[in-house]
mmCIF file of C-alpha atoms in Angstrom:
data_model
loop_
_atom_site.group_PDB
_atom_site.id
_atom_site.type_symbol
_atom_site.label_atom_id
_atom_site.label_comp_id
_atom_site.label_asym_id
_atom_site.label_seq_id
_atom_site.Cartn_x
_atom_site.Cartn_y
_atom_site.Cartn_z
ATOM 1 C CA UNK V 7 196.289 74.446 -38.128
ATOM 2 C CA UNK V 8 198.532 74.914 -40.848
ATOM 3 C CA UNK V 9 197.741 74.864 -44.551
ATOM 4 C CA UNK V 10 199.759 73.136 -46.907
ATOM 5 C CA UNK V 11 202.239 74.717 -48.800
ATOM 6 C CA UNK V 12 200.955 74.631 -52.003
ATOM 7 C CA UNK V 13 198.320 76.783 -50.694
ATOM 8 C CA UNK V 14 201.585 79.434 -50.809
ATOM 9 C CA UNK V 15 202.341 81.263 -53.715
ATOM 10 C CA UNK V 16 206.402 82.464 -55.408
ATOM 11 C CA UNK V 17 206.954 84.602 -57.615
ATOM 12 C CA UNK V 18 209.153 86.326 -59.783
ATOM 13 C CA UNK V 19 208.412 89.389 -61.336
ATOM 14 C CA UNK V 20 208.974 92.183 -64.006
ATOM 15 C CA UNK V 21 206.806 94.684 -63.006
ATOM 16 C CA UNK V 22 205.916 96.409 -59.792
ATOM 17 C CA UNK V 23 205.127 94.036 -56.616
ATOM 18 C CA UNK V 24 201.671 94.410 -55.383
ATOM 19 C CA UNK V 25 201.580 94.225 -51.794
ATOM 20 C CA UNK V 26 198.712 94.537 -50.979
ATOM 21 C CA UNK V 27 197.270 91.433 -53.243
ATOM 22 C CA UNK V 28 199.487 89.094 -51.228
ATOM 23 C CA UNK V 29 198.710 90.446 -47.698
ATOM 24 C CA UNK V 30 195.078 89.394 -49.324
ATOM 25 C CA UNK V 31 196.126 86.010 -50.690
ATOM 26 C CA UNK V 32 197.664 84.941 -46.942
ATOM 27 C CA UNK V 33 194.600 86.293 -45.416
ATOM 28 C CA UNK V 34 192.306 83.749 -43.712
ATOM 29 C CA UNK V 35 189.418 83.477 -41.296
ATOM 30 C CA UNK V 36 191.804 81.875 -38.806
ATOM 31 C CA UNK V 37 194.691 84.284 -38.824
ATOM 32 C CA UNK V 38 194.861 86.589 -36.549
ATOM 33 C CA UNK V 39 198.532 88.075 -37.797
ATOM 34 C CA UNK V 40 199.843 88.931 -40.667
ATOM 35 C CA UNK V 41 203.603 89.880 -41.105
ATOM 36 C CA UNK V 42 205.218 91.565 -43.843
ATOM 37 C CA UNK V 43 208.460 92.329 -45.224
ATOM 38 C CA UNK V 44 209.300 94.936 -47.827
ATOM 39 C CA UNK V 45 212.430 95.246 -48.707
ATOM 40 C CA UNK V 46 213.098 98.213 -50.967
ATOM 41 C CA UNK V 47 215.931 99.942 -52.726
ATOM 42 C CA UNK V 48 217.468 102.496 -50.811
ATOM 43 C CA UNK V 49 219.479 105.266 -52.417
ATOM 44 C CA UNK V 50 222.801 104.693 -50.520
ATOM 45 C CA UNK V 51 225.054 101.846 -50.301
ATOM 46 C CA UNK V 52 228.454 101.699 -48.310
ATOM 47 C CA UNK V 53 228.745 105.781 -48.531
ATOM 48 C CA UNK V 54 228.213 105.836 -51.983
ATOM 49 C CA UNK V 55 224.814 107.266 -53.648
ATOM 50 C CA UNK V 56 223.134 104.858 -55.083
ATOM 51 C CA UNK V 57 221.371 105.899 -58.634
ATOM 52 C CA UNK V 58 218.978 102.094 -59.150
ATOM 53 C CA UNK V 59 219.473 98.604 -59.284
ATOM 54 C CA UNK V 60 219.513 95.642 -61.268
ATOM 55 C CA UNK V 61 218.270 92.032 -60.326
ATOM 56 C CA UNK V 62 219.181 89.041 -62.435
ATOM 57 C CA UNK V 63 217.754 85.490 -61.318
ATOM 58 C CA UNK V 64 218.542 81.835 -62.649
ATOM 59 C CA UNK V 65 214.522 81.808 -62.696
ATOM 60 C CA UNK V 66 213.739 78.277 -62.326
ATOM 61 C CA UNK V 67 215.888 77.562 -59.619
ATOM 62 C CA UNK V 68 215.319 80.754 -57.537
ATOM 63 C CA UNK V 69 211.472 79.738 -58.243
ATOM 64 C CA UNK V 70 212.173 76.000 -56.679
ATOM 65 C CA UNK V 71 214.044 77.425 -54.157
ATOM 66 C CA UNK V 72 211.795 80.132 -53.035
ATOM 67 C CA UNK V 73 209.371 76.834 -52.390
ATOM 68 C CA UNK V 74 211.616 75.213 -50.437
ATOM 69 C CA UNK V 75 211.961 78.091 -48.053
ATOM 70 C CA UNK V 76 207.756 78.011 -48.097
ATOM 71 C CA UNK V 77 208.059 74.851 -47.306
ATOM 72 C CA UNK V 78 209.988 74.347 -44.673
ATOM 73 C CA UNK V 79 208.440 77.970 -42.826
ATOM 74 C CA UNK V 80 205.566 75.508 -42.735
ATOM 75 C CA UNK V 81 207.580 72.388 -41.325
ATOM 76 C CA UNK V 82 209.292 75.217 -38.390
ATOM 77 C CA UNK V 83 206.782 77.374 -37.892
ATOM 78 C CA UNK V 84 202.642 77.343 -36.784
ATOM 79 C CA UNK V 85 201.679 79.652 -39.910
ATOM 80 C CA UNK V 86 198.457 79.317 -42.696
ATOM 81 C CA UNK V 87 200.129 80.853 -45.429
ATOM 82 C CA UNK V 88 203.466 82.374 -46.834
ATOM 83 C CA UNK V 89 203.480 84.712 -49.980
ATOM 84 C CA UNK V 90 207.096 85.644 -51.379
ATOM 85 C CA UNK V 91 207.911 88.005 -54.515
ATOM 86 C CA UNK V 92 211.301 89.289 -55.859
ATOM 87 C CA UNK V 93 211.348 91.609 -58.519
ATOM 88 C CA UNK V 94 213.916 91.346 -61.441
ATOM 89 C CA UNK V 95 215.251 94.009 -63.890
ATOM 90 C CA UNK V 96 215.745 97.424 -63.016
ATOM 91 C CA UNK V 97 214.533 99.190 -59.920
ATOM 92 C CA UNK V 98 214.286 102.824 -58.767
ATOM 93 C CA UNK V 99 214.954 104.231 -55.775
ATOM 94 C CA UNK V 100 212.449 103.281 -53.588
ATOM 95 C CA UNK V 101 210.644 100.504 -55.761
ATOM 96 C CA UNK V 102 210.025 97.114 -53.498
ATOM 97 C CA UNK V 103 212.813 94.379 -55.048
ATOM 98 C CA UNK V 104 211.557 91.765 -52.493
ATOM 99 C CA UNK V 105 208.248 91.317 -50.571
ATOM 100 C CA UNK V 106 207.035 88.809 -48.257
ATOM 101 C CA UNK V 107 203.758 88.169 -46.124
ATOM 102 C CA UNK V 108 203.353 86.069 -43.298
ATOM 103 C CA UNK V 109 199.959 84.405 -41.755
ATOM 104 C CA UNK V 110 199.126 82.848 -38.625
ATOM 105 C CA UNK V 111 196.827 82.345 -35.688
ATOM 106 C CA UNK V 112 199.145 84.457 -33.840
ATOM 107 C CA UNK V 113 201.833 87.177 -34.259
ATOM 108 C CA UNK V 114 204.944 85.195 -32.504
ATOM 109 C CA UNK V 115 205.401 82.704 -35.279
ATOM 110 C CA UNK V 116 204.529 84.826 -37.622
ATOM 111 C CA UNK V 117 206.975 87.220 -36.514
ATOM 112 C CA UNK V 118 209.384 84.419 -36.932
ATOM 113 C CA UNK V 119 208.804 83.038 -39.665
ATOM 114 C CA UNK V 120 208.672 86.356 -41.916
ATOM 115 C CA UNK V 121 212.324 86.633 -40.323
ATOM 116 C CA UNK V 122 213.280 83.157 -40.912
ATOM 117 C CA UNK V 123 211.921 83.771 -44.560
ATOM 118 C CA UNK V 124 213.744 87.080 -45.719
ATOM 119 C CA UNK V 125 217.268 85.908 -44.015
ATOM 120 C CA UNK V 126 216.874 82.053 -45.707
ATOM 121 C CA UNK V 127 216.146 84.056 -49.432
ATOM 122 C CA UNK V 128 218.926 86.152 -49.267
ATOM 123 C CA UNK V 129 221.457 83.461 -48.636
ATOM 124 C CA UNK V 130 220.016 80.673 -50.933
ATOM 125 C CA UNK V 131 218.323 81.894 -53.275
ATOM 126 C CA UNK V 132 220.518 83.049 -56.603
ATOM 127 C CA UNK V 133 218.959 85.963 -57.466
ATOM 128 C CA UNK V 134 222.066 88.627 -58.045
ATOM 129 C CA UNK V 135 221.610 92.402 -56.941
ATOM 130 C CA UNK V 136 223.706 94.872 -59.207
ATOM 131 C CA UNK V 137 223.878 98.516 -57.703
ATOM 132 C CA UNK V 138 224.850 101.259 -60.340
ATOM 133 C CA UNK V 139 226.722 104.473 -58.422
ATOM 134 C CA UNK V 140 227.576 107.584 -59.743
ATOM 135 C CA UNK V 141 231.134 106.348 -60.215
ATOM 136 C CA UNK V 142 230.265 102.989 -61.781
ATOM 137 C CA UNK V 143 228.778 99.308 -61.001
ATOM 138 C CA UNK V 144 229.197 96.454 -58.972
ATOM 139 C CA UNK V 145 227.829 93.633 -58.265
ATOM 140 C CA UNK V 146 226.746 93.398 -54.299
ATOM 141 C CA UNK V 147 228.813 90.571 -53.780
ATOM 142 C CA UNK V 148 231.578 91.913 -55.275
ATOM 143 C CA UNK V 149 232.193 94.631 -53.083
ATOM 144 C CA UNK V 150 232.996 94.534 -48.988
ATOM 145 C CA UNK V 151 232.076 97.318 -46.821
ATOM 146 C CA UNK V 152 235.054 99.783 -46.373
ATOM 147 C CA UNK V 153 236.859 98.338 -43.090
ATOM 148 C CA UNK V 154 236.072 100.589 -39.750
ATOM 149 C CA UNK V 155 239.515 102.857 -39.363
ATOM 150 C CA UNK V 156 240.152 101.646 -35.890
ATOM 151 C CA UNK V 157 240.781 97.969 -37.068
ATOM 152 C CA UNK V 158 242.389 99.243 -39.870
ATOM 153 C CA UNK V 159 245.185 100.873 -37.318
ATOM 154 C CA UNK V 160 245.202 97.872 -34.910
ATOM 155 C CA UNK V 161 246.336 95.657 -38.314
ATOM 156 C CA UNK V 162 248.749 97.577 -39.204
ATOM 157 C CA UNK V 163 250.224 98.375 -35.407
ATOM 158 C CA UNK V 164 250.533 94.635 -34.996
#
């Protein structure tokens, strides 16, 4: 049986994520899952070393949306409880920028839903990663991946 959403908790944060308090808060006698994503700053981007990252947010919409998402995990999946945290400001090389737990009576949906979750929040949410280099800035958006050479020389043989 699923528990409503406001039983969920969103956040946005300044500080360190603590995991471990929301695997607790989506804990309950009836699970018998608990998925978790943790999605952490890596110190490479694209071929380029990575030195830290910044994450801006237009807070009170991110905050809405990131209930939206909870909500409709509910509506698509058979879950108890969804926890989600994004951090904001600067973040180190392996610091958590985004973490999200996962509860049900059993692992498939869960599975699912921490999936469904983590891919919905990075496309809706506007929360804006910046990744400083050693050669300068950009904001992830703002740069592609470099194109793979062999399509590269098919373009240009055509």
């Amino acid at each position: 049986m699923s528990i409503h959403p406001s039983s969920d908790t969103v956040l946005l944060v300044h500080e360190s994520i603590d995991a471990s308090a929301l695997v607790n808060y989506v804990r309950t006698g009836g699970d018998g899952a608990i998925v978790t994503f943790d999605g952490c700053v890596r110190n490479q981007s694209h071929g380029r070393r990575t030195l830290y990252l910044e994450y801006e947010a237009y807070e009170s919409m991110a905050l809405a949306k990131m209930r939206e998402i909870a909500a409709e995990v509910h509506a698509k999946f058979q879950i108890d409880r969804v926890a989600m945290a994004h951090r904001l400001g600067r973040l180190e090389i392996g610091e958590t920028s985004v973490f999200i737990a996962v509860s049900a009576p059993h692992r498939a949906p869960a599975f699912e839903a921490c999936r469904f979750a983590i891919d919905t929040l990075k496309r809706s949410v506007p929360i804006w990663k910046k990744e400083y280099f050693e050669d300068g800035a950009v904001w992830a958006d703002g740069e592609l991946p470099p194109i793979p050479q062999d399509t590269r020389t098919r373009k240009s043989a055509s």
